[in-house]
Amino acid sequence: MKAVRIAAPLEMGVAEIEKPVLKAGEVLVKIKYVGFCGSDLNTYLGRNPMVKMPVVPGHEVGAVIEEVGSDVPDGFTKGMVVTLNPYTNCGNCASCRNGRYNACEHNETLGVQRQGVMCEYAALPWQKIIPAGDIPVRSCALIEPMSVGFHAVSRAGVTDNSFVMVIGCGMVGLGAVVRASLRGATVIAADIDDEKLALAREAGAAYTVNTITENVHERIQAITGGYGADVVIEAVGSPVTYVMAVNEVGFTGCVTCIGYAKSEVAFQTKLFVQKELDIRGSRNATPADFRAVINSINTGKYPIEKFISKVVKPEEAADAMKEWSENPGKVFRILVEF
């Protein structure tokens, strides 16, 4: 079957790989759309130490069920539109013992620590198949990245009394904007790109801040009445935005980190103590987060189609990835259509 494969840094192309053989307890899906995410971009650029090449990327999926194996419970039928939970969990580490399977110490995400699903077919355990109801199969490829943003909002304990600053309005950040606004929070979206900020407003942000052209601290202080944000969600992963998050969160606030910087970050650690901050990591997403995203998309309130920058064929994937790597700030999601 046809697959997109990254053979080495800056080397991507179409390859022929074996079609999976369905086993007991598994569901075979026909892949329709797969999104490129930030981890795929880092793999392409040779900056992802968790990946062993050659690798088939991809874990943001819209698919339909092709065949159901034995020992699969009722409810999975041929032709059903689904997305995939791309994470594994060992069941034995501290995270799994605490029921936080999304943060499993030994997690292997599709397309990162193991071969991904940017290909024509995939077979996965039925527990990793998530029915998407009436959502168009193309939109299903947006569920996983949005769920990561949803999870961060849950980790931060956002309520309707919160001023929530979301730094970074890519797909994950937009997911955080949507979820925080659904919880009734006043959302402040921050990014370097005005087009992304405009889309963040459509997704539920009450305020936007261009961190290049505006004085961020003055704007946050003005919006929050001088208190600072109750919650800051860092969805970029750079030293600049990490420091910004700690600076702009208010006293006794919460900083929740999704992105992780590739280099060391220098903090004024006195702010951790003086502000008595809660600083939390947020990794991947839970089944409940997936369900919440599906419910939000089903409302029809959000401009989901605008989250898709481009749809390409597998043969065009390399050119699309090169284009994204040269201008990452202008892309939300590129989908590969099979």
PDB file of N, CA, C and O in Angstrom, residues 150-159 162 164 183 230-233 254-256 278 280-282:
ATOM      1  N   PHE A 150      -7.541  20.979  24.494  1.00  0.00           N
ATOM      2  CA  PHE A 150      -8.627  20.752  25.451  1.00  0.00           C
ATOM      3  C   PHE A 150      -8.070  20.211  26.770  1.00  0.00           C
ATOM      4  O   PHE A 150      -8.492  20.611  27.854  1.00  0.00           O
ATOM      5  N   HIS A 151      -7.129  19.273  26.658  1.00  0.00           N
ATOM      6  CA  HIS A 151      -6.567  18.659  27.864  1.00  0.00           C
ATOM      7  C   HIS A 151      -5.846  19.696  28.723  1.00  0.00           C
ATOM      8  O   HIS A 151      -5.944  19.669  29.961  1.00  0.00           O
ATOM      9  N   ALA A 152      -5.132  20.608  28.077  1.00  0.00           N
ATOM     10  CA  ALA A 152      -4.415  21.641  28.831  1.00  0.00           C
ATOM     11  C   ALA A 152      -5.374  22.515  29.626  1.00  0.00           C
ATOM     12  O   ALA A 152      -5.077  22.920  30.759  1.00  0.00           O
ATOM     13  N   VAL A 153      -6.532  22.814  29.056  1.00  0.00           N
ATOM     14  CA  VAL A 153      -7.535  23.616  29.764  1.00  0.00           C
ATOM     15  C   VAL A 153      -8.049  22.859  30.985  1.00  0.00           C
ATOM     16  O   VAL A 153      -8.247  23.445  32.062  1.00  0.00           O
ATOM     17  N   SER A 154      -8.240  21.566  30.849  1.00  0.00           N
ATOM     18  CA  SER A 154      -8.655  20.764  32.000  1.00  0.00           C
ATOM     19  C   SER A 154      -7.564  20.728  33.069  1.00  0.00           C
ATOM     20  O   SER A 154      -7.848  20.851  34.265  1.00  0.00           O
ATOM     21  N   ARG A 155      -6.316  20.564  32.641  1.00  0.00           N
ATOM     22  CA  ARG A 155      -5.203  20.538  33.583  1.00  0.00           C
ATOM     23  C   ARG A 155      -5.124  21.839  34.378  1.00  0.00           C
ATOM     24  O   ARG A 155      -4.748  21.856  35.543  1.00  0.00           O
ATOM     25  N   ALA A 156      -5.474  22.954  33.730  1.00  0.00           N
ATOM     26  CA  ALA A 156      -5.376  24.267  34.370  1.00  0.00           C
ATOM     27  C   ALA A 156      -6.562  24.578  35.277  1.00  0.00           C
ATOM     28  O   ALA A 156      -6.530  25.576  35.997  1.00  0.00           O
ATOM     29  N   GLY A 157      -7.600  23.763  35.223  1.00  0.00           N
ATOM     30  CA  GLY A 157      -8.772  24.004  36.059  1.00  0.00           C
ATOM     31  C   GLY A 157      -9.499  25.292  35.707  1.00  0.00           C
ATOM     32  O   GLY A 157      -9.987  26.013  36.580  1.00  0.00           O
ATOM     33  N   VAL A 158      -9.621  25.566  34.414  1.00  0.00           N
ATOM     34  CA  VAL A 158     -10.240  26.809  33.954  1.00  0.00           C
ATOM     35  C   VAL A 158     -11.722  26.840  34.324  1.00  0.00           C
ATOM     36  O   VAL A 158     -12.439  25.843  34.166  1.00  0.00           O
ATOM     37  N   THR A 159     -12.179  28.007  34.801  1.00  0.00           N
ATOM     38  CA  THR A 159     -13.593  28.201  35.122  1.00  0.00           C
ATOM     39  C   THR A 159     -14.099  29.465  34.443  1.00  0.00           C
ATOM     40  O   THR A 159     -13.350  30.185  33.777  1.00  0.00           O
ATOM     41  N   SER A 162     -12.244  32.805  35.031  1.00  0.00           N
ATOM     42  CA  SER A 162     -10.829  32.895  34.656  1.00  0.00           C
ATOM     43  C   SER A 162     -10.586  33.830  33.481  1.00  0.00           C
ATOM     44  O   SER A 162     -11.340  33.822  32.501  1.00  0.00           O
ATOM     45  N   VAL A 164      -7.954  33.712  30.736  1.00  0.00           N
ATOM     46  CA  VAL A 164      -7.049  32.684  30.229  1.00  0.00           C
ATOM     47  C   VAL A 164      -6.281  33.238  29.039  1.00  0.00           C
ATOM     48  O   VAL A 164      -6.878  33.605  28.019  1.00  0.00           O
ATOM     49  N   ARG A 183     -15.920  26.875  28.488  1.00  0.00           N
ATOM     50  CA  ARG A 183     -16.054  26.863  29.948  1.00  0.00           C
ATOM     51  C   ARG A 183     -16.435  28.241  30.501  1.00  0.00           C
ATOM     52  O   ARG A 183     -16.522  28.405  31.714  1.00  0.00           O
ATOM     53  N   ASP A 230      -5.303  34.725  35.030  1.00  0.00           N
ATOM     54  CA  ASP A 230      -5.457  33.659  36.022  1.00  0.00           C
ATOM     55  C   ASP A 230      -4.772  32.384  35.554  1.00  0.00           C
ATOM     56  O   ASP A 230      -4.220  31.628  36.356  1.00  0.00           O
ATOM     57  N   VAL A 231      -4.840  32.154  34.266  1.00  0.00           N
ATOM     58  CA  VAL A 231      -4.231  30.970  33.652  1.00  0.00           C
ATOM     59  C   VAL A 231      -3.496  31.408  32.396  1.00  0.00           C
ATOM     60  O   VAL A 231      -4.025  32.198  31.608  1.00  0.00           O
ATOM     61  N   VAL A 232      -2.277  30.903  32.218  1.00  0.00           N
ATOM     62  CA  VAL A 232      -1.568  31.061  30.947  1.00  0.00           C
ATOM     63  C   VAL A 232      -1.271  29.676  30.410  1.00  0.00           C
ATOM     64  O   VAL A 232      -0.695  28.837  31.116  1.00  0.00           O
ATOM     65  N   ILE A 233      -1.673  29.427  29.168  1.00  0.00           N
ATOM     66  CA  ILE A 233      -1.397  28.150  28.504  1.00  0.00           C
ATOM     67  C   ILE A 233      -0.330  28.399  27.443  1.00  0.00           C
ATOM     68  O   ILE A 233      -0.534  29.189  26.516  1.00  0.00           O
ATOM     69  N   CYS A 254      -1.970  30.011  37.412  1.00  0.00           N
ATOM     70  CA  CYS A 254      -1.515  28.711  36.915  1.00  0.00           C
ATOM     71  C   CYS A 254      -0.918  28.857  35.523  1.00  0.00           C
ATOM     72  O   CYS A 254      -1.541  29.443  34.640  1.00  0.00           O
ATOM     73  N   VAL A 255       0.286  28.339  35.343  1.00  0.00           N
ATOM     74  CA  VAL A 255       0.911  28.239  34.026  1.00  0.00           C
ATOM     75  C   VAL A 255       0.871  26.771  33.603  1.00  0.00           C
ATOM     76  O   VAL A 255       1.378  25.904  34.319  1.00  0.00           O
ATOM     77  N   THR A 256       0.244  26.500  32.467  1.00  0.00           N
ATOM     78  CA  THR A 256       0.163  25.131  31.955  1.00  0.00           C
ATOM     79  C   THR A 256       0.929  25.050  30.643  1.00  0.00           C
ATOM     80  O   THR A 256       0.658  25.804  29.711  1.00  0.00           O
ATOM     81  N   ASP A 278       1.126  27.818  40.356  1.00  0.00           N
ATOM     82  CA  ASP A 278       1.005  26.414  39.972  1.00  0.00           C
ATOM     83  C   ASP A 278       1.562  26.304  38.559  1.00  0.00           C
ATOM     84  O   ASP A 278       1.056  26.958  37.646  1.00  0.00           O
ATOM     85  N   ARG A 280       2.228  23.579  35.654  1.00  0.00           N
ATOM     86  CA  ARG A 280       1.815  22.224  35.314  1.00  0.00           C
ATOM     87  C   ARG A 280       2.183  21.880  33.883  1.00  0.00           C
ATOM     88  O   ARG A 280       2.090  22.721  32.983  1.00  0.00           O
ATOM     89  N   GLY A 281       2.567  20.652  33.680  1.00  0.00           N
ATOM     90  CA  GLY A 281       2.729  20.138  32.331  1.00  0.00           C
ATOM     91  C   GLY A 281       1.418  19.569  31.835  1.00  0.00           C
ATOM     92  O   GLY A 281       0.533  19.213  32.625  1.00  0.00           O
ATOM     93  N   SER A 282       1.277  19.510  30.513  1.00  0.00           N
ATOM     94  CA  SER A 282       0.083  18.916  29.908  1.00  0.00           C
ATOM     95  C   SER A 282       0.529  18.092  28.714  1.00  0.00           C
ATOM     96  O   SER A 282       1.118  18.626  27.769  1.00  0.00           O
TER      97      SER A 282
END
